[in-house]
PDB file of C-alpha atoms in Angstrom:
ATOM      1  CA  UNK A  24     152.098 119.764  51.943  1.00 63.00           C
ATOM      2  CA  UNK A  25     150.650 116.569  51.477  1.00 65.00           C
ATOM      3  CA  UNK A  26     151.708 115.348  55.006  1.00 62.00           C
ATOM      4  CA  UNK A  27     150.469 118.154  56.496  1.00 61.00           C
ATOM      5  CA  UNK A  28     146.921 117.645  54.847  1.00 64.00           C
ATOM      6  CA  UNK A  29     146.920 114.109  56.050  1.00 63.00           C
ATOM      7  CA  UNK A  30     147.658 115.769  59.183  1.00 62.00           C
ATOM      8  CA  UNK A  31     144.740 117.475  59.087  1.00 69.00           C
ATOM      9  CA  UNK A  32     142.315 115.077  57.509  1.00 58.00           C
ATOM     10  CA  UNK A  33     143.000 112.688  60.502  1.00 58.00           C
ATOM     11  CA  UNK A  34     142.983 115.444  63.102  1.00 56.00           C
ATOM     12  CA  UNK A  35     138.975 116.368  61.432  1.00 54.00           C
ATOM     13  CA  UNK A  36     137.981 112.003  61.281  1.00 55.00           C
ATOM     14  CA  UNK A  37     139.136 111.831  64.812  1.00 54.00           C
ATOM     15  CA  UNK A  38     137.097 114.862  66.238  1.00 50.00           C
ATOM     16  CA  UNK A  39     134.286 113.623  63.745  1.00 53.00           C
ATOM     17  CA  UNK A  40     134.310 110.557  65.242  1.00 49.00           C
ATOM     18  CA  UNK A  41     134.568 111.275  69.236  1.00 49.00           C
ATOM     19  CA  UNK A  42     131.743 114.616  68.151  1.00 50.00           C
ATOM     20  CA  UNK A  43     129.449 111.929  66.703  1.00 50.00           C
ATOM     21  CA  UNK A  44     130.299 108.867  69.409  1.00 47.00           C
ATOM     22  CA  UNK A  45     129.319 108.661  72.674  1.00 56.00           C
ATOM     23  CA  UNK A  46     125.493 107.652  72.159  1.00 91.00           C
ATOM     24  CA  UNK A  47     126.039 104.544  73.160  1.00 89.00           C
ATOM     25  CA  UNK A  48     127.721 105.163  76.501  1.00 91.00           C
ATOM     26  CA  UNK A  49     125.291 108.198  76.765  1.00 92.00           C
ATOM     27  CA  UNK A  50     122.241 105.773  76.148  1.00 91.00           C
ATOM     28  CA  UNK A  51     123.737 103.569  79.263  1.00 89.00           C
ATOM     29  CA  UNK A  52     123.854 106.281  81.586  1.00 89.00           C
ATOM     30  CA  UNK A  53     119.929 107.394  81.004  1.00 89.00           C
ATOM     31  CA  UNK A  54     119.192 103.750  82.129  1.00 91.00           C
ATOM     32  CA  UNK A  55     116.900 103.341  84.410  1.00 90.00           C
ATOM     33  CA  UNK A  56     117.845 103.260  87.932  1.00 92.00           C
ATOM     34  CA  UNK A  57     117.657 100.051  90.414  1.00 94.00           C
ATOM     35  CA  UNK A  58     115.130  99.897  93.042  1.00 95.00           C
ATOM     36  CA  UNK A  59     115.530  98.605  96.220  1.00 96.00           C
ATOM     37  CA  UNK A  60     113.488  95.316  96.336  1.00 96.00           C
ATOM     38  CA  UNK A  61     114.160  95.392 100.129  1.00 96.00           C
ATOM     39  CA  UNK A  62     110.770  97.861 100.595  1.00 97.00           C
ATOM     40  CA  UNK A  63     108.820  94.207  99.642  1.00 97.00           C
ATOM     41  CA  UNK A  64     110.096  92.767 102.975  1.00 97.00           C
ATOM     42  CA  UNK A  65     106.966  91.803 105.695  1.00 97.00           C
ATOM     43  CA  UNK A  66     106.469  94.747 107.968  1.00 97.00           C
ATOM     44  CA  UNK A  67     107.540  97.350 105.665  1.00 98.00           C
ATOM     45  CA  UNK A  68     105.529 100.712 105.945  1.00 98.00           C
ATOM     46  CA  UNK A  69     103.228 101.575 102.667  1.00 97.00           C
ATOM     47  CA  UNK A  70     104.869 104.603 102.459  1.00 97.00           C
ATOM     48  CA  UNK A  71     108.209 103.673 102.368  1.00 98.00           C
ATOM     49  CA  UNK A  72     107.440 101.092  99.326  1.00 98.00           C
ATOM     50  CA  UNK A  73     105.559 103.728  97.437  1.00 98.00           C
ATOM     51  CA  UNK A  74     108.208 106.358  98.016  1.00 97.00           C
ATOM     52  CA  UNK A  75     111.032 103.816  96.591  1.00 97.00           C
ATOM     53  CA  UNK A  76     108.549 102.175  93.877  1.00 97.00           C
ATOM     54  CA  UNK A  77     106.602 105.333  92.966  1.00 96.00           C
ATOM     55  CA  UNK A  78     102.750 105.739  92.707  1.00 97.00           C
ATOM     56  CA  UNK A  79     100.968 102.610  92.130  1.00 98.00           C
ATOM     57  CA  UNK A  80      98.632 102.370  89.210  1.00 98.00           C
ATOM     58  CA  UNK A  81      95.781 100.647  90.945  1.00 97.00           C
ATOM     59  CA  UNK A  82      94.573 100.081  94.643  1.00 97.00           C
ATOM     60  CA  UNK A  83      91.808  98.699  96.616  1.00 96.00           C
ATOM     61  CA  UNK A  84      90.894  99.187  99.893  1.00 94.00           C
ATOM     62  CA  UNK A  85      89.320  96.531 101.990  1.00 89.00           C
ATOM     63  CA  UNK A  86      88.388  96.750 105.773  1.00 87.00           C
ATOM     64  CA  UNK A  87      92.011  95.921 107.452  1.00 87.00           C
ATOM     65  CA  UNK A  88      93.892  95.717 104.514  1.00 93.00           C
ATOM     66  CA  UNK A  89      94.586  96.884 101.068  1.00 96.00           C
ATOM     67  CA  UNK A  90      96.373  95.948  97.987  1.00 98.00           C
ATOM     68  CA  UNK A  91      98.631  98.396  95.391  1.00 98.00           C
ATOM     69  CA  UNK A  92      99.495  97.503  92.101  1.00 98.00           C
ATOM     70  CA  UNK A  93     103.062  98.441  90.858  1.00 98.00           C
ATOM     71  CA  UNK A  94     104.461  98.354  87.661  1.00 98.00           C
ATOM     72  CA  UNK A  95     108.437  99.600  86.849  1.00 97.00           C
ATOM     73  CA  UNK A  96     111.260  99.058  84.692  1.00 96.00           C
ATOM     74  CA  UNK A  97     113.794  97.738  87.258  1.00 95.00           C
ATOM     75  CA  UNK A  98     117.426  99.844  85.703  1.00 92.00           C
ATOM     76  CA  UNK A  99     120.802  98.876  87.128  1.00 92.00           C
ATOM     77  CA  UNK A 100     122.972 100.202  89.327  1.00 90.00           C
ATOM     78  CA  UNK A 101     125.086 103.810  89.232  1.00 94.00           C
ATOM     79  CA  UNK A 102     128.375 101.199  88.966  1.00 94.00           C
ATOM     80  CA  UNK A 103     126.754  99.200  86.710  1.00 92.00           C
ATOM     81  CA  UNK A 104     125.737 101.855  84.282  1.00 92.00           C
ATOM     82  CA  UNK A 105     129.166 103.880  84.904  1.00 94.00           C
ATOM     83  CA  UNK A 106     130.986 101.123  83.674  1.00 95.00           C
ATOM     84  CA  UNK A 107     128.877 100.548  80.735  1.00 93.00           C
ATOM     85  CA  UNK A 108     129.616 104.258  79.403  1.00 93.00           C
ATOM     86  CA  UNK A 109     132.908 103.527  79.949  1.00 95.00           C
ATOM     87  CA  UNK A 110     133.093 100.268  77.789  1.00 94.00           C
ATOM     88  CA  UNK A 111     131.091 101.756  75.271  1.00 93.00           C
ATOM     89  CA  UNK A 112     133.537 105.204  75.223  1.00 94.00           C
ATOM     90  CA  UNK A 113     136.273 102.945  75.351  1.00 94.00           C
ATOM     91  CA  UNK A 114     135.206 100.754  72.735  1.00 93.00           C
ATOM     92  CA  UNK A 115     134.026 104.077  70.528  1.00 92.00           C
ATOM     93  CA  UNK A 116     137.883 105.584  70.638  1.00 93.00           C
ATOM     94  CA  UNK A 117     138.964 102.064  69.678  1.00 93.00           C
ATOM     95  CA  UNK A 118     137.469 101.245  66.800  1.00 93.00           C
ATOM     96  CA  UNK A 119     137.022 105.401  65.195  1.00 91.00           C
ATOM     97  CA  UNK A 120     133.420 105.168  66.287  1.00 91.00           C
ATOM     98  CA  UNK A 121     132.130 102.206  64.582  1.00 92.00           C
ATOM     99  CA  UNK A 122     131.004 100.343  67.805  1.00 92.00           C
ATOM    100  CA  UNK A 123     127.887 102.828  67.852  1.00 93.00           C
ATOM    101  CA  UNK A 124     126.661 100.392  65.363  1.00 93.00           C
ATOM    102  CA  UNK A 125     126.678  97.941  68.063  1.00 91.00           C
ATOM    103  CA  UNK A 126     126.184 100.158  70.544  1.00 92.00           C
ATOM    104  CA  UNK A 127     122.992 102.145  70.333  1.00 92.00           C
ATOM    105  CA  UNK A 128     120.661  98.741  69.488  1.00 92.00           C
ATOM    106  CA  UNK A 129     122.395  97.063  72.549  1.00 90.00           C
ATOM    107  CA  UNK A 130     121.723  99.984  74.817  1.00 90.00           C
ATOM    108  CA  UNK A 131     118.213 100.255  73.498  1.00 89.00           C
ATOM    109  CA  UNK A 132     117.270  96.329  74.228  1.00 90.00           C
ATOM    110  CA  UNK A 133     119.018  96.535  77.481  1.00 87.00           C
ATOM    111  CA  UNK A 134     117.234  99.069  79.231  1.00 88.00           C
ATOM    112  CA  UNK A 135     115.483  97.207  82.369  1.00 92.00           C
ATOM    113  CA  UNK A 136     113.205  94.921  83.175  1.00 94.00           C
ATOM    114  CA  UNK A 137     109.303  95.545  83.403  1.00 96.00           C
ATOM    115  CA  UNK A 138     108.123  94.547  87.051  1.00 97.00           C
ATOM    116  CA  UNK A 139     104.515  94.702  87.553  1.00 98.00           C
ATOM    117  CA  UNK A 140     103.938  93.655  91.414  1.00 96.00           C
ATOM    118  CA  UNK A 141     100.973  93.085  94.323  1.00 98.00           C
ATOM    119  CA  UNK A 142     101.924  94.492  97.174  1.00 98.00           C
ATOM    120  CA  UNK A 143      99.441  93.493 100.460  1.00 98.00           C
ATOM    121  CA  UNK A 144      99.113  95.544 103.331  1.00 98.00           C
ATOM    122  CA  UNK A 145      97.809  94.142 107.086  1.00 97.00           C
ATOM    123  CA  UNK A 146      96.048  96.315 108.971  1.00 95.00           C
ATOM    124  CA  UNK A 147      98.784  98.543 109.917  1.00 95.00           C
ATOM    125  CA  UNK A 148      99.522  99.049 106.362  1.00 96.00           C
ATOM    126  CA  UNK A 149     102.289  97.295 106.314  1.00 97.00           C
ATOM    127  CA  UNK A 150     103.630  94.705 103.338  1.00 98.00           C
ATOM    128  CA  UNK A 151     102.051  91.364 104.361  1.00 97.00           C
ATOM    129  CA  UNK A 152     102.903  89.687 101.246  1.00 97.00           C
ATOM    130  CA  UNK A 153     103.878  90.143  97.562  1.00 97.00           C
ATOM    131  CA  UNK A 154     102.757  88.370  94.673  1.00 97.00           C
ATOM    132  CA  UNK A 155     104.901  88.935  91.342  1.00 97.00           C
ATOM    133  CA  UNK A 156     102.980  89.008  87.989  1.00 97.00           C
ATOM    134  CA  UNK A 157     105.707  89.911  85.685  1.00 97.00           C
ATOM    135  CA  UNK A 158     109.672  90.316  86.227  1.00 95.00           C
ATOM    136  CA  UNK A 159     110.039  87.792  89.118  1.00 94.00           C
ATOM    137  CA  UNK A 160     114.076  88.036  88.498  1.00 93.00           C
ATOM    138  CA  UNK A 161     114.355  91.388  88.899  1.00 92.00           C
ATOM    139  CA  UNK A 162     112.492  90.992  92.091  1.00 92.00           C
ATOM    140  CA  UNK A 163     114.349  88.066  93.269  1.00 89.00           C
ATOM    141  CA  UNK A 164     117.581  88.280  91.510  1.00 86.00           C
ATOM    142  CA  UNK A 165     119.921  84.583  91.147  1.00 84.00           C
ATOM    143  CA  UNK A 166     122.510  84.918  94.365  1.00 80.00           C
ATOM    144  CA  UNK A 167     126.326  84.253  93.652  1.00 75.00           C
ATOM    145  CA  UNK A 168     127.292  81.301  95.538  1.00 69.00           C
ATOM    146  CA  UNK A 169     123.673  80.647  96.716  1.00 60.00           C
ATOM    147  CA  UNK A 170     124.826  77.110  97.207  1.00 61.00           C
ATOM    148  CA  UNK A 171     127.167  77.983 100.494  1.00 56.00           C
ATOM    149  CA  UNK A 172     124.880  80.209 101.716  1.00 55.00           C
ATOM    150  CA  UNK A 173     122.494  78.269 104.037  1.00 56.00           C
ATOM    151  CA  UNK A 174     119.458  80.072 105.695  1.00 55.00           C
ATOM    152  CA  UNK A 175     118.460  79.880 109.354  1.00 53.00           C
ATOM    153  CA  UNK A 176     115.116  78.462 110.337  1.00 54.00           C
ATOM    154  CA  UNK A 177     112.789  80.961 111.638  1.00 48.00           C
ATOM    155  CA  UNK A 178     111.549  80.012 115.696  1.00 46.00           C
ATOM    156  CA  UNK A 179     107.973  80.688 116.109  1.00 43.00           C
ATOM    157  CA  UNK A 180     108.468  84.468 118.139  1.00 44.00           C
ATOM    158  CA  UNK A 181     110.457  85.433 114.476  1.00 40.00           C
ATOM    159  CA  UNK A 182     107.969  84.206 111.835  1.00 39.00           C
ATOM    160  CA  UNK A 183     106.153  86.858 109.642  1.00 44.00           C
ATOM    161  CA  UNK A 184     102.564  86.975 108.959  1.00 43.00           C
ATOM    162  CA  UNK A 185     103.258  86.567 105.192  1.00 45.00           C
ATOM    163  CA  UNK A 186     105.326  82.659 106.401  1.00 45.00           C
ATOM    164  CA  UNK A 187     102.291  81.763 108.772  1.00 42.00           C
ATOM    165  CA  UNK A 188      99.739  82.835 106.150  1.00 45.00           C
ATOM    166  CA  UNK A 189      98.217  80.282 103.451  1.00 45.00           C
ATOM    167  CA  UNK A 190     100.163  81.175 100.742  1.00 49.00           C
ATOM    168  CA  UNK A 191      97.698  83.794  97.906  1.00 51.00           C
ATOM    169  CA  UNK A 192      98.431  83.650  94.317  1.00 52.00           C
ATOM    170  CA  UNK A 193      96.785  85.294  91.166  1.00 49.00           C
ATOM    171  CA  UNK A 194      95.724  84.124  87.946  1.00 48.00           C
ATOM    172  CA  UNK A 195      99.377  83.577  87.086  1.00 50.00           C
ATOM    173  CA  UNK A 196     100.012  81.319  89.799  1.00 49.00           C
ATOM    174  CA  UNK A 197     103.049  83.305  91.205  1.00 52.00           C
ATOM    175  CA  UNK A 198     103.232  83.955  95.105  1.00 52.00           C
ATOM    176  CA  UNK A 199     105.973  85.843  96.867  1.00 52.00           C
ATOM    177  CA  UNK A 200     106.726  85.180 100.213  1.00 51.00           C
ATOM    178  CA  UNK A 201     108.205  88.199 101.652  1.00 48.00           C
ATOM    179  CA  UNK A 202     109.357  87.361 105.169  1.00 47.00           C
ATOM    180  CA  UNK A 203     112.391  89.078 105.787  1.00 43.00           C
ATOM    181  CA  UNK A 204     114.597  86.320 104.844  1.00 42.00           C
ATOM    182  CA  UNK A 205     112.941  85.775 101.982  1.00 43.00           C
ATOM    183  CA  UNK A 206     113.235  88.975  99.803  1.00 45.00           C
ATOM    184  CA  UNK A 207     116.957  90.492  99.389  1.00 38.00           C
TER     185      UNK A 207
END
């Protein structure tokens, strides 16, 4: 009798447990989702960087050009936030739910990066340059093995406008080239 009420206490902590689990890993898959940076590349029509980066919250309209300003969270990727649910469901089951402890403040720092942006258009509204205010990593992200990759110098009938222009910055100082080669 006993056993069998053991049986059953564990068999009601277990379901408990997986019932009340599972924020954590549910948290990481309402992450926001990456953008493509790529849309910040010279020549790039306005509409394609407003359909990836959504409606800006400020423009200005000159004669030949015009400026939008962005602002974002940058998420991660579908992978990247699969596999956190996982490790979180994983580590749930593992340790009888506990981890949400852990869990749910982790997922709730971790949940992008804010990205406010400049984006420049020439007078075919398209990007002429970008200048970064705020979340310059999640613009230009570190590159594994950066070190062996070396980058080939741009002839004169391949140069943007944004790498033959004076270089523009704002009151922060930060200035984005965004020739193709620069932005990935």
């Amino acid at each position: 009798m006993k056993a069998c009420m053991l049986g059953q206490a564990a068999a009601v902590l277990l379901l408990s447990t997986v019932g009340l689990s599972s924020c954590a890993a549910i948290k990481a898959t309402e992450q926001p989702d990456k953008r493509n940076m790529d849309v910040l590349n010279a020549g790039v029509p306005r509409t394609h960087v407003i359909a990836e980066l959504g409606s800006p919250v400020w423009s200005d309209r000159e004669v030949g050009t015009s400026v939008d300003v962005f602002a974002f969270k940058q998420g991660y990727s579908k992978g990247t936030k699969a596999a956190r649910a996982l490790a979180h469901g994983a580590a749930d089951v593992a340790t009888f739910g506990l981890w949400e402890v852990v869990g749910i403040p982790v997922e709730s720092i971790a949940d992008g990066t804010d990205v406010q942006l400049e984006v420049h258009y020439g007078p075919a509204q398209t990007v002429d340059h970008v200048v970064v205010i705020k979340g310059d990593k999640a613009v230009h992200p570190p590159k594994l093995f950066a070190w062996n990759h070396k980058r080939p110098k741009a002839d004169a009938a391949t140069t943007s406008v944004a790498e033959t222009s004076p270089p523009r910055g704002n009151r922060h100082g930060a200035v984005v080239n965004t020739s193709h080669s620069a932005v990935r």
